[in-house]
Structures are given as C-alpha cells and as structure tokens.
Coordinates of C-alpha atoms and ligand atoms in Angstrom, one line a residue:
M1360 CA 61.2 -8.3 121.4
T1361 CA 63.1 -4.3 121.1
T1362 CA 64.6 -3.1 123.4
L1363 CA 66.6 0.3 124.4
T1364 CA 69.4 0.7 125.7
N1365 CA 71.4 2.0 128.9
E1366 CA 72.5 5.0 127.4
E1367 CA 68.8 5.3 125.0
K1368 CA 67.1 5.5 128.1
I1369 CA 68.3 8.6 129.2
L1370 CA 66.7 11.1 126.6
K1371 CA 68.6 14.3 125.6
N1372 CA 67.7 17.4 124.4
F1373 CA 68.6 18.1 120.0
I1374 CA 69.9 21.3 119.6
N1375 CA 72.2 22.6 116.9
G1376 CA 72.5 18.8 115.9
E1377 CA 74.5 18.1 119.6
W1378 CA 72.5 15.5 122.0
I1379 CA 72.8 17.4 124.9
E1380 CA 71.8 15.4 128.2
V1381 CA 70.1 17.8 130.8
S1382 CA 70.0 16.7 134.6
N1383 CA 67.2 16.7 135.3
R1384 CA 64.3 14.6 134.2
E1385 CA 61.3 13.0 134.7
H1386 CA 60.8 9.3 133.8
V1387 CA 58.1 8.3 131.7
Y1388 CA 56.5 4.7 132.4
N1389 CA 54.7 2.1 129.7
P1390 CA 50.9 2.4 130.4
A1391 CA 50.6 -2.0 129.6
N1392 CA 52.7 -2.0 133.1
G1393 CA 54.1 0.8 135.1
N1394 CA 57.6 0.0 134.4
V1395 CA 59.8 3.1 133.9
L1396 CA 60.3 3.2 130.6
V1397 CA 63.1 5.7 129.1
E1398 CA 63.6 9.7 132.0
V1399 CA 63.1 12.1 130.0
P1400 CA 64.9 16.4 129.8
N1401 CA 63.1 18.8 132.5
S1402 CA 64.8 21.6 130.5
N1403 CA 64.3 24.9 131.0
P1404 CA 63.1 27.7 128.6
E1405 CA 66.9 28.6 127.9
A1406 CA 67.1 25.8 126.7
I1407 CA 64.7 27.4 124.0
D1408 CA 66.5 30.6 123.2
Q1409 CA 68.5 28.1 122.3
A1410 CA 67.4 25.8 119.7
V1411 CA 66.1 29.9 118.7
E1412 CA 69.3 30.4 118.6
A1413 CA 70.7 27.2 116.5
A1414 CA 67.7 27.4 114.0
R1415 CA 67.7 31.1 112.4
V1416 CA 71.5 30.5 111.6
A1417 CA 70.5 26.8 110.1
Q1418 CA 67.1 28.5 108.1
K1419 CA 68.9 31.4 105.8
E1420 CA 71.8 28.0 104.8
W1421 CA 68.1 25.7 104.3
A1422 CA 65.4 28.3 102.5
L1423 CA 68.6 28.1 100.1
V1424 CA 69.1 24.9 99.3
P1425 CA 66.6 24.0 96.4
A1426 CA 63.4 22.5 97.6
P1427 CA 64.4 19.3 95.6
G1428 CA 67.2 18.2 97.0
R1429 CA 65.3 19.8 100.1
A1430 CA 63.1 16.9 99.6
E1431 CA 65.9 14.3 99.5
I1432 CA 66.3 14.4 102.6
L1433 CA 62.5 13.4 103.1
Y1434 CA 62.7 10.3 100.8
K1435 CA 66.6 9.2 103.0
V1436 CA 63.9 9.3 106.6
G1437 CA 61.1 7.3 104.5
A1438 CA 63.6 5.0 103.6
I1439 CA 64.7 4.7 107.0
M1440 CA 62.2 4.6 108.8
K1441 CA 60.8 1.6 106.4
E1442 CA 63.4 -0.5 107.0
R1443 CA 62.9 0.6 110.9
K1444 CA 59.2 0.0 111.1
E1445 CA 59.1 -3.4 113.5
R1446 CA 61.6 -1.8 115.9
L1447 CA 59.7 2.0 116.0
S1448 CA 55.9 0.6 116.2
Q1449 CA 57.2 -1.8 119.1
L1450 CA 58.6 1.7 120.5
L1451 CA 55.9 3.6 120.1
T1452 CA 53.8 0.4 121.7
L1453 CA 55.6 0.4 124.4
E1454 CA 55.6 4.6 125.3
N1455 CA 51.8 4.7 124.1
G1456 CA 50.5 1.8 124.9
K1457 CA 48.0 1.2 121.2
V1458 CA 47.9 -2.4 119.9
I1459 CA 50.9 -3.2 117.7
E1460 CA 49.1 -3.7 114.5
E1461 CA 47.3 -0.1 115.1
A1462 CA 51.2 1.4 116.0
R1463 CA 53.0 -0.4 112.6
G1464 CA 49.5 1.5 111.0
E1465 CA 51.1 4.6 112.5
V1466 CA 54.3 4.4 111.7
Q1467 CA 52.8 3.5 108.2
E1468 CA 51.5 7.1 108.2
G1469 CA 54.9 8.5 108.5
I1470 CA 56.4 7.1 106.4
D1471 CA 53.9 7.2 104.0
M1472 CA 54.0 11.5 104.8
A1473 CA 57.3 11.7 104.4
F1474 CA 57.7 10.1 100.6
Y1475 CA 54.1 12.7 100.0
M1476 CA 55.9 15.6 101.6
A1477 CA 58.7 15.1 99.3
G1478 CA 57.4 14.5 96.5
E1479 CA 56.1 18.1 98.4
G1480 CA 59.4 18.9 96.9
R1481 CA 59.6 18.8 92.8
R1482 CA 56.1 21.5 93.2
L1483 CA 55.2 23.4 96.3
F1484 CA 53.1 25.0 93.0
G1485 CA 52.7 28.9 93.4
Q1486 CA 51.1 30.5 90.6
T1487 CA 51.2 32.5 87.3
T1488 CA 49.0 34.8 85.7
P1489 CA 47.4 37.6 83.8
T1490 CA 48.6 41.4 85.1
E1491 CA 46.2 44.0 83.5
L1492 CA 48.7 45.8 81.7
K1493 CA 51.2 45.3 78.7
D1494 CA 54.7 43.3 79.1
K1495 CA 54.1 43.4 83.3
F1496 CA 54.5 38.8 84.7
A1497 CA 52.6 37.6 87.8
M1498 CA 53.1 35.2 89.9
S1499 CA 52.8 34.3 93.5
Q1500 CA 54.4 32.0 95.6
R1501 CA 55.1 29.5 98.7
C1502 CA 57.4 31.3 100.7
P1503 CA 58.8 29.3 103.9
V1504 CA 57.9 31.9 107.0
G1505 CA 61.3 30.8 109.4
I1506 CA 61.2 28.6 112.6
V1507 CA 58.4 26.8 113.1
G1508 CA 57.5 25.4 116.8
I1509 CA 55.3 22.5 116.9
I1510 CA 53.9 20.9 120.2
T1511 CA 51.8 17.3 119.7
P1512 CA 50.5 15.3 122.0
W1513 CA 50.5 11.4 123.3
N1514 CA 48.3 9.3 120.8
F1515 CA 49.9 9.5 118.6
P1516 CA 53.2 10.6 119.3
I1517 CA 54.9 10.4 116.1
A1518 CA 52.5 10.4 113.1
I1519 CA 52.0 13.8 113.6
A1520 CA 54.8 15.4 114.1
T1521 CA 55.7 13.7 110.1
W1522 CA 51.7 16.3 109.8
K1523 CA 53.9 18.9 111.1
S1524 CA 56.9 18.2 110.4
F1525 CA 57.4 17.0 107.0
P1526 CA 55.8 20.0 105.6
A1527 CA 57.4 22.5 107.7
I1528 CA 61.0 21.2 107.2
V1529 CA 60.2 20.3 102.6
A1530 CA 58.9 24.3 102.6
G1531 CA 61.8 25.4 103.8
N1532 CA 61.0 26.1 107.6
A1533 CA 63.7 25.9 110.3
V1534 CA 61.8 23.2 113.0
I1535 CA 61.2 23.1 117.0
W1536 CA 59.5 20.4 117.8
K1537 CA 58.5 20.3 121.4
P1538 CA 56.7 16.5 122.2
S1539 CA 54.4 14.9 124.7
S1540 CA 56.0 14.4 128.2
E1541 CA 54.0 11.2 128.3
T1542 CA 55.4 9.5 125.0
P1543 CA 59.4 11.2 124.1
I1544 CA 60.5 8.6 122.6
M1545 CA 59.0 8.0 119.9
A1546 CA 61.0 12.4 118.9
Y1547 CA 64.3 10.5 119.8
E1548 CA 63.6 8.1 117.2
L1549 CA 63.3 10.1 114.4
A1550 CA 65.4 13.1 115.7
K1551 CA 68.6 10.2 115.6
I1552 CA 66.7 9.4 111.5
F1553 CA 66.4 13.4 110.9
E1554 CA 70.6 13.2 111.5
E1555 CA 71.5 9.9 109.9
A1556 CA 69.9 11.0 107.2
G1557 CA 71.9 14.4 106.7
L1558 CA 69.3 17.3 107.4
P1559 CA 72.0 19.3 108.3
K1560 CA 72.4 20.6 112.2
G1561 CA 69.4 22.9 113.8
V1562 CA 66.8 22.4 110.7
I1563 CA 65.2 20.7 113.5
N1564 CA 64.9 20.6 117.4
I1565 CA 64.0 19.6 119.7
V1566 CA 63.5 20.2 123.3
Y1567 CA 61.7 17.9 126.5
G1568 CA 59.8 19.4 129.0
S1569 CA 56.2 20.2 130.6
G1570 CA 53.7 21.9 128.5
T1571 CA 53.8 24.7 130.5
T1572 CA 57.4 25.4 131.1
I1573 CA 58.8 23.9 127.1
G1574 CA 55.6 24.9 125.1
Q1575 CA 55.1 28.1 126.5
A1576 CA 58.5 29.3 126.5
M1577 CA 57.5 27.6 122.6
I1578 CA 55.0 30.1 122.5
E1579 CA 55.8 33.4 124.2
H1580 CA 59.0 33.3 122.0
E1581 CA 59.1 36.1 119.5
D1582 CA 61.2 34.5 116.4
I1583 CA 59.4 32.0 116.7
R1584 CA 56.5 33.3 113.4
V1585 CA 54.4 30.0 113.9
I1586 CA 53.2 27.4 116.4
S1587 CA 51.9 24.0 114.8
F1588 CA 49.7 22.7 118.0
T1589 CA 48.1 19.5 118.1
G1590 CA 46.1 18.7 122.4
S1591 CA 43.1 19.4 125.0
N1592 CA 40.2 22.0 123.2
E1593 CA 40.9 23.6 126.3
T1594 CA 45.4 23.8 126.5
G1595 CA 44.6 24.9 122.7
R1596 CA 42.5 27.7 123.7
K1597 CA 46.7 29.3 126.1
V1598 CA 48.0 27.9 122.6
A1599 CA 45.9 30.6 120.3
T1600 CA 46.0 33.6 123.6
E1601 CA 49.2 33.9 123.5
C1602 CA 49.4 33.6 119.6
G1603 CA 47.1 36.6 119.0
R1604 CA 48.6 38.8 121.5
Q1605 CA 52.0 38.5 119.5
L1606 CA 49.6 37.9 116.5
K1607 CA 51.7 35.2 115.7
K1608 CA 50.4 32.4 112.9
V1609 CA 48.8 29.0 115.0
S1610 CA 47.6 26.4 113.7
L1611 CA 45.4 24.3 116.0
E1612 CA 43.9 20.8 116.2
M1613 CA 42.2 19.3 119.4
G1614 CA 39.7 17.6 120.2
G1615 CA 36.2 15.9 118.6
K1616 CA 32.9 14.3 119.2
N1617 CA 32.7 12.1 116.8
A1618 CA 28.9 10.1 115.7
V1619 CA 28.0 6.5 113.5
I1620 CA 25.3 7.0 113.0
V1621 CA 23.6 3.8 111.5
M1622 CA 20.7 4.2 109.2
E1623 CA 17.9 1.4 109.2
D1624 CA 18.9 0.3 105.6
A1625 CA 22.1 0.6 106.9
D1626 CA 24.3 -3.6 107.0
I1627 CA 23.8 -3.6 110.9
D1628 CA 26.4 -6.4 111.3
L1629 CA 29.6 -3.8 108.9
A1630 CA 28.7 -1.3 111.5
V1631 CA 28.9 -2.4 114.6
E1632 CA 32.6 -4.0 112.9
G1633 CA 32.7 0.2 111.8
I1634 CA 31.8 1.4 116.0
L1635 CA 34.4 -0.9 117.3
W1636 CA 37.4 -0.3 115.4
S1637 CA 36.9 3.3 115.3
A1638 CA 35.5 3.1 119.4
F1639 CA 37.6 1.5 121.4
G1640 CA 41.1 1.9 118.7
T1641 CA 43.4 2.7 120.8
S1642 CA 41.7 2.7 123.5
G1643 CA 39.4 5.1 123.0
Q1644 CA 42.5 7.6 122.9
R1645 CA 41.2 9.0 119.0
C1646 CA 40.4 12.2 118.4
T1647 CA 38.5 10.5 115.4
A1648 CA 37.1 7.9 118.6
C1649 CA 33.7 7.2 118.0
S1650 CA 32.2 8.1 121.2
R1651 CA 28.6 8.4 120.0
V1652 CA 26.4 6.2 118.2
I1653 CA 22.8 7.4 117.1
V1654 CA 20.6 5.1 115.4
H1655 CA 18.2 4.8 114.2
K1656 CA 14.6 3.4 116.2
D1657 CA 13.5 0.6 114.3
V1658 CA 17.6 -1.3 114.6
R1659 CA 18.9 0.4 117.3
K1660 CA 17.3 -3.0 119.4
T1661 CA 19.1 -5.1 116.5
L1662 CA 22.1 -2.8 117.0
E1663 CA 22.5 -3.0 120.7
E1664 CA 23.0 -6.2 121.1
R1665 CA 25.2 -7.6 117.8
L1666 CA 27.5 -4.2 119.6
L1667 CA 27.1 -6.1 123.1
S1668 CA 28.2 -8.7 121.7
A1669 CA 31.4 -8.4 119.7
M1670 CA 32.4 -6.1 122.6
E1671 CA 32.3 -9.3 124.5
N1672 CA 34.4 -11.0 122.4
L1673 CA 37.5 -7.7 122.8
T1674 CA 40.5 -9.2 124.5
I1675 CA 42.3 -6.0 126.4
G1676 CA 45.6 -6.5 127.8
D1677 CA 49.4 -5.6 127.0
G1678 CA 49.8 -4.2 122.8
L1679 CA 52.6 -6.1 122.3
D1680 CA 50.3 -9.4 122.9
P1681 CA 49.5 -9.8 119.6
K1682 CA 45.7 -11.2 121.3
S1683 CA 45.0 -8.1 122.5
K1684 CA 42.3 -5.9 120.3
V1685 CA 42.2 -3.1 123.0
G1686 CA 45.6 -2.1 125.0
P1687 CA 45.9 0.0 127.7
I1688 CA 45.1 4.3 129.0
I1689 CA 47.5 6.0 128.5
N1690 CA 47.9 7.1 132.6
Q1691 CA 46.6 7.3 136.2
A1692 CA 44.6 10.6 135.4
G1693 CA 43.8 9.5 132.1
L1694 CA 41.5 6.3 133.9
D1695 CA 40.7 8.5 136.7
K1696 CA 39.0 11.4 134.0
I1697 CA 38.0 8.3 132.0
L1698 CA 35.6 7.1 135.9
K1699 CA 34.2 10.5 136.4
Y1700 CA 32.0 10.3 133.5
I1701 CA 30.7 7.5 134.6
E1702 CA 29.8 8.7 137.1
I1703 CA 28.4 11.6 135.4
G1704 CA 26.7 9.8 133.2
K1705 CA 24.8 6.8 135.6
E1706 CA 24.4 10.5 137.1
E1707 CA 22.7 11.2 134.2
G1708 CA 20.0 8.9 134.3
A1709 CA 22.0 6.9 131.2
N1710 CA 22.0 2.9 131.6
L1711 CA 25.8 1.6 131.4
A1712 CA 24.6 -1.8 129.5
A1713 CA 28.4 -2.8 129.2
G1714 CA 32.1 -1.9 131.2
G1715 CA 32.3 1.1 132.6
K1716 CA 35.2 0.0 135.6
Q1717 CA 38.9 -0.2 135.0
L1718 CA 40.6 -4.5 134.8
T1719 CA 43.8 -5.6 135.8
V1720 CA 45.0 -7.8 133.6
E1721 CA 46.7 -11.3 135.3
N1722 CA 50.9 -10.2 135.3
Y1723 CA 50.0 -6.2 134.6
E1724 CA 49.4 -5.5 137.4
N1725 CA 50.1 -1.9 137.0
G1726 CA 49.2 -1.1 134.0
F1727 CA 46.1 1.4 133.5
Y1728 CA 42.8 -0.9 131.9
F1729 CA 39.3 -0.3 131.5
A1730 CA 36.4 -2.4 130.2
P1731 CA 35.2 -1.2 126.4
T1732 CA 31.7 0.7 127.9
L1733 CA 28.5 1.4 126.3
F1734 CA 25.5 3.8 127.6
T1735 CA 22.5 3.0 125.8
D1736 CA 19.5 5.0 126.8
V1737 CA 21.8 8.6 126.5
T1738 CA 19.7 12.1 124.8
I1739 CA 22.3 14.1 123.2
D1740 CA 22.1 16.9 126.2
M1741 CA 23.7 14.9 128.2
R1742 CA 27.2 15.3 128.8
I1743 CA 28.5 11.8 128.3
A1744 CA 26.7 12.8 125.0
Q1745 CA 29.0 16.0 124.7
E1746 CA 31.8 16.2 126.2
E1747 CA 35.0 14.6 125.2
I1748 CA 36.0 11.5 127.4
F1749 CA 39.0 10.5 125.9
G1750 CA 38.0 6.6 126.3
P1751 CA 36.5 3.5 125.2
V1752 CA 32.8 3.9 125.8
V1753 CA 30.1 4.7 123.4
S1754 CA 26.6 7.1 124.2
L1755 CA 23.8 5.0 122.4
I1756 CA 21.8 7.3 121.0
E1757 CA 18.1 6.3 119.4
V1758 CA 17.0 8.9 116.4
N1759 CA 13.2 9.4 114.4
D1760 CA 14.9 9.4 111.4
L1761 CA 18.2 11.1 109.4
E1762 CA 16.5 15.0 109.4
E1763 CA 17.5 14.3 113.4
A1764 CA 20.5 12.5 112.8
I1765 CA 22.1 14.6 111.8
A1766 CA 20.9 17.6 113.8
A1767 CA 22.7 15.5 116.8
N1768 CA 25.5 15.3 115.0
N1769 CA 26.2 18.0 114.9
K1770 CA 25.0 19.3 118.1
V1771 CA 28.8 19.5 120.0
K1772 CA 31.0 21.6 119.8
Y1773 CA 33.2 20.1 118.4
G1774 CA 33.5 19.1 114.5
L1775 CA 36.6 16.7 113.2
S1776 CA 34.2 12.8 111.8
S1777 CA 31.4 11.9 111.7
S1778 CA 30.2 8.6 109.5
I1779 CA 27.0 7.3 108.3
Y1780 CA 26.3 3.6 107.6
T1781 CA 23.1 3.7 104.7
Q1782 CA 22.3 1.9 101.3
D1783 CA 21.1 4.9 99.4
V1784 CA 23.1 6.8 97.8
N1785 CA 20.1 10.4 98.4
R1786 CA 20.7 10.0 102.6
V1787 CA 24.7 10.0 101.5
F1788 CA 24.5 13.0 98.9
K1789 CA 22.7 14.7 102.0
A1790 CA 24.6 13.4 104.8
Q1791 CA 28.0 14.6 104.0
R1792 CA 26.7 17.7 102.3
D1793 CA 25.5 18.7 106.1
L1794 CA 27.5 16.4 108.3
D1795 CA 29.4 20.0 110.2
T1796 CA 33.0 18.2 110.4
G1797 CA 35.9 18.0 108.4
I1798 CA 36.0 14.6 107.1
V1799 CA 32.6 11.9 106.8
Y1800 CA 33.5 8.4 106.9
V1801 CA 30.3 6.5 104.2
N1802 CA 30.4 3.3 105.0
A1803 CA 32.8 2.9 107.2
G1804 CA 33.4 4.2 111.3
T1805 CA 34.3 7.0 112.1
T1806 CA 38.6 6.9 112.1
G1807 CA 41.4 5.3 108.9
A1808 CA 42.5 9.2 107.4
E1809 CA 45.1 9.3 104.2
I1810 CA 47.5 11.4 104.7
H1811 CA 46.7 12.7 100.7
L1812 CA 43.4 14.8 102.1
P1813 CA 42.8 17.3 104.3
F1814 CA 42.8 16.6 108.1
G1815 CA 41.1 18.7 110.7
G1816 CA 37.4 20.3 111.5
T1817 CA 35.6 22.4 112.3
K1818 CA 33.8 24.3 115.7
G1819 CA 36.0 23.6 119.2
T1820 CA 38.1 21.2 116.9
G1821 CA 40.9 23.6 115.2
N1822 CA 40.8 27.0 113.7
G1823 CA 40.4 27.0 110.1
H1824 CA 44.6 24.4 108.8
R1825 CA 45.0 21.3 108.0
D1826 CA 46.7 18.8 109.2
S1827 CA 48.0 16.7 106.2
G1828 CA 47.5 16.6 102.1
V1829 CA 49.1 20.0 100.1
Q1830 CA 46.7 22.3 102.5
A1831 CA 49.4 21.7 105.9
L1832 CA 51.6 23.4 103.4
D1833 CA 49.7 27.2 104.2
V1834 CA 50.2 26.6 107.8
F1835 CA 54.8 26.9 106.8
T1836 CA 54.6 28.7 103.8
E1837 CA 53.8 32.5 103.5
W1838 CA 52.4 33.7 101.0
K1839 CA 54.3 35.9 98.3
A1840 CA 52.7 38.1 94.9
V1841 CA 56.1 38.6 92.8
Y1842 CA 55.0 41.4 90.2
V1843 CA 57.0 41.8 87.0
D1844 CA 57.3 45.3 85.4
Y1845 CA 59.6 45.1 81.5
S1846 CA 57.5 48.2 79.6
G1847 CA 60.7 50.1 81.2
K1848 CA 57.9 53.1 81.9
L1849 CA 55.4 53.7 85.0
Q1850 CA 52.3 51.5 84.3
R1851 CA 50.2 52.6 87.2
A1852 CA 47.5 49.6 88.0
Q1853 CA 43.8 50.4 88.0
I1854 CA 45.0 53.3 86.2
D1855 CA 46.4 53.3 83.0
T1856 CA 44.6 50.1 81.7
D1857 CA 42.9 50.4 78.0
A1858 CA 40.4 49.4 78.9
Ligands
LIG2813 P1 47.1 18.7 125.7 O1 46.9 20.0 125.7 O2 47.2 17.9 127.1 O3 48.9 19.1 125.6 C1 48.9 18.8 124.6 C2 50.8 19.0 124.4 O4 50.7 19.9 124.7 C3 52.3 18.1 124.7 O5 52.8 18.1 124.8 C4 51.3 18.9 127.1 O6 53.3 19.2 127.0 C5 51.3 20.6 125.6 N1 51.1 21.6 126.8 C6 50.3 21.4 127.9 N2 50.4 22.4 127.7 C7 50.8 23.8 127.4 C8 51.2 24.6 127.0 N3 50.1 26.0 128.9 N4 51.5 25.7 126.5 C9 51.8 25.0 125.4 N5 51.8 23.2 125.6 C10 51.7 22.6 126.3 O7 46.5 16.6 124.9 P2 47.0 15.9 125.3 O8 48.8 14.7 124.7 O9 47.3 15.4 126.4 O10 46.6 15.2 124.4 C11 44.8 14.8 123.6 C12 44.0 15.3 123.7 O11 44.8 16.2 121.8 C13 43.1 15.0 123.0 O12 42.0 16.6 123.5 C14 42.5 14.8 121.3 O13 41.9 14.9 120.9 C15 43.3 16.2 121.6 N6 43.9 15.4 119.8 C16 43.4 16.5 118.8 C17 44.0 15.7 117.5 C18 43.5 16.3 116.2 O14 44.1 16.5 114.5 N7 42.2 16.9 116.2 C19 45.1 14.5 116.9 C20 45.1 13.8 117.9 C21 45.1 14.5 119.0 P3 53.0 18.4 128.8 O15 53.5 16.5 127.6 O16 53.9 18.4 128.2 O17 51.7 18.4 128.9

C-alpha cells in the first residue's frame, strides 16, 4: 500500500525547476473516507508571473533542441511512469476515489501518450508542395506557439494532463499547468518524473491554486498564447470569453450527456455490460459517462429488468478495495448536485426504479458514496435527460425506431460520445453517420477512448479542437508557410506564371 512521507504531504509549486513552498495552503481530502491527504498551495497570482518569466526563458532554448531530442525526454518520462505505475495508480485512487483497476487504466493512458507523442519527435510532419513558379520551392511546417497554459479537471487528473502537456512539450513549447484543486497529487508526481527525466528547468511549471485566482491569472496573462482547458461547460465559457477578448488560441473540452442506444436486435446482455461499465465506472463522473439509455420499445422491459438485476450486484466502496466496483463521489458538492437532480427527476414525473440515495459504507462513514441509480419513464426533454449530472445516474428513454433513437441522442446541447448496440450493419453505418458526437462506439459503451485517435466533441462539448491523436498537435503549434525562390529574379505569384 502506497503511503506519502510527511514531506510529500506538503505540496509545493514547481517553477523554473525549483520546488517552492507556499505558506497559504488548503487541505485535500480522500473522498473514500474524508481524511486529509495532503496540503496544497493556495498561490497568489504573482506565482503565474514567475512561472511565465521562467517559461519565457526556457522555451527559447527548448524550441532549438531538435524535436527527436525533445522526444527523448518523453521516452524517459514514459519509462519512469511505467516503472512507477502501481504507486501512481494507488495515489490516484486516494485523491480521486476511482477504483484501482480504473486508476491503473488511467495511468496506462498517460504511459501510452508518452510513447505516442515521443514518436511525434521524429514526425511532426509538415508538407512540401509544388509552386506555381519555376525554380521555387514551398513547404509548410509546424512551429511551437510559445508559452502554453493548461487547466485540468479532477476526474482524470493524470491522463488529461498528459494529453495536453506531452504534445505541447514535444512541439517545443513551455507549459504552465494549473491542476484541479481536488486532485493535486498527480501533478506533483508528474512534475517529479519530468525532473528525473531531465526536462530542462522552466519547460514545465506547476502552479497550484483556485481556478478563480490562478486559472483566471493564466487566462488573463497576455504572454500565455494558448489555453488548453478541460472542465465544465460553465467554466469553459468564462475561459473562452477572456481568450476571445485577447484573441488567444483556446482549446475547450467540456461536458457530455452521452447515450447508449439499444436496438431490438441487440445482444442485450452485452449491452447491459457496456451500460454498467460506462454509466457507473468512475461513479459516473466521466465526461463520456453513459447517462442516457435510449432503448427500442420491443426490448425495453427485458433490458430494464436485466440492468436492474446487474446493478444490484455492484459493490460500492473504497476504490482501493479490489472488491469495489464503484468508488465514492469526489466531494460533498458533487453529492449535493446529484441529490438535486434526483429531486428534479421525481418532480418531472420520471420513475425512480433504483438507487437515488446517498450511501453509508461501513468503516468509511465520512466518505461520499451514492447508490447506482436508474430512472425509467424518462422523456427526452426532461432536465435529467438534458443536463450533465456527473454521478451514477442513468435515464431510460423508450423509442420506436432507429430514426427516433438518433434524434433523441442528438437532441441535447452536448456532443461528446454515443453508442449503438445492434447486429444490423446497415443500422451501424447509418448511426455512425448521423450521431452528431465526436466519438461513436458500436457494440461497446460510451467510454474507452484510445490515445492515438482524436478525443473531443461537437456542440456544447468543445470548440472544434481535439485532445490526443495527432490532432492534439494542432492546438500547440502554428503553421508556417515557407517559400524559397532560387530563380535569382523577381517572380510574382499569380502573375508571372506560365499558365
Ligand atoms: P471545473 O470547470 O469546475 O474545473 C476545471 C478546471 O478549471 C479546474 O482546474 C478549476 O480549478 C479551473 N477553473 C475554475 N474556475 C476557473 C476560472 N474562472 N478560470 C480558469 N480556470 C478555472 O470542472 P471540474 O474540475 O468539476 O471537472 C468536471 C467537468 O469536466 C465536467 O463537466 C466534465 O464533463 C468535464 N470534463 C470534460 C472532459 C472532456 O474531455 N470533454 C474530460 C473530463 C472532464 P479549481 O479546481 O481550483 O476549481
């Protein structure tokens, strides 16, 4: 069992390669039992000025290191993460609550990202292209943007940070990272790994503090030229507004209201497994969590019965206990929000078929547990079917055919992930074309993204950018077009052409 030393329990900012203690600190709690885990700096905005200064100096040198050399650091980071996978996973469960198997999966995602983005050090492809004129050469290349700010949420405290920082670093940027106040330990561990891997000082800087102080200082700082943000829709809008005012590049990954569609020809047991995994994994606190099941009327009763029976077998408890299938909710505010939606669902006329209440787990009385919940008789316009609840709550919606199912899926303001269970290849292709989400699964739940594909969503989920995949590089690079005229004379584009 991983423990923290007394020194490790007082987290410090990491600026210009130095660990800087801050006297004003907040407690961070283990959501499984309510115990204090660590103290985290509540920095003031001057820390951002210091980090920007360090990043400015470091980035100039870092951008001149050949990209394969930059990538060597990421290979080392990946190797250390792999070696330390169990420690990182246990600490992740301690601070976030998710069950240990899922924590291991999340850490693995970070390791995969390290090796994948290190590979980009030998690609970072641009294009060479013909030109209109004789004795002239043209190409486009990716260039670093400069200083990048990343702001991350608590629900995937290491994976999302790697999706953002690794492509930024391999592309030659310097990074300032503000982690979520709820989950600061992963940032601390990752900073130590970067340090051990030999990343030059100032290339990554971690500043802890509240979103409204440190996050705000980052988005307002004119020298941070890109903000990559993952979090709620509400905060994302604030971030986008300030970035828009400054014409600053901003990538937003926000909420979801994801659905699993189950058609009458589906393998129902497989669908139940997929729904359980994607609805109750991470206690439903995933941006890709399944929170709606859209089911064909002919199999509604069967699916409902089997789902309710499977939900009864879910063990809820401390994520470090291997028997637990569902861990705690992140904090009291998270619980309160879920409870509020249970009341809303009841008032709207939905039938509370299971769960709907806070749970007390023996020996973990101060933890934040919630029973896996199913609402039936839900209609698509109800608030519980429209708004992100961010907990283990599923709404069952009955439909008559595929067209109605797709329309129901699309009739929300979000567009992150969707899924369809069917054996019919024609339906598969229609659905993958017409579901208006950034990610579509066939015969699998709404979660399970792999790091080499683009991750992100449409409509209220994002603003057109993607985390992960080669597409992530677009956030952290500027395109430069270069023309080389070797004719020795003035040649005018569009005018001195032979055509
Ligand atoms: P929040 O929006 O509350 O916070 C996200 C981050 O923004 C935190 O680091 C927070 O800091 C910071 N922040 C808060 N206010 C400001 C501000 N005014 N300016 C700048 N930064 C600010 O989201 P949660 O942490 O609660 O995460 C849950 C949300 O994230 C859900 O909506 C979920 O769907 C979404 N999400 C989306 C994903 C995607 O890829 N689409 C993936 C994972 C989550 P602090 O912690 O100090 O408040």
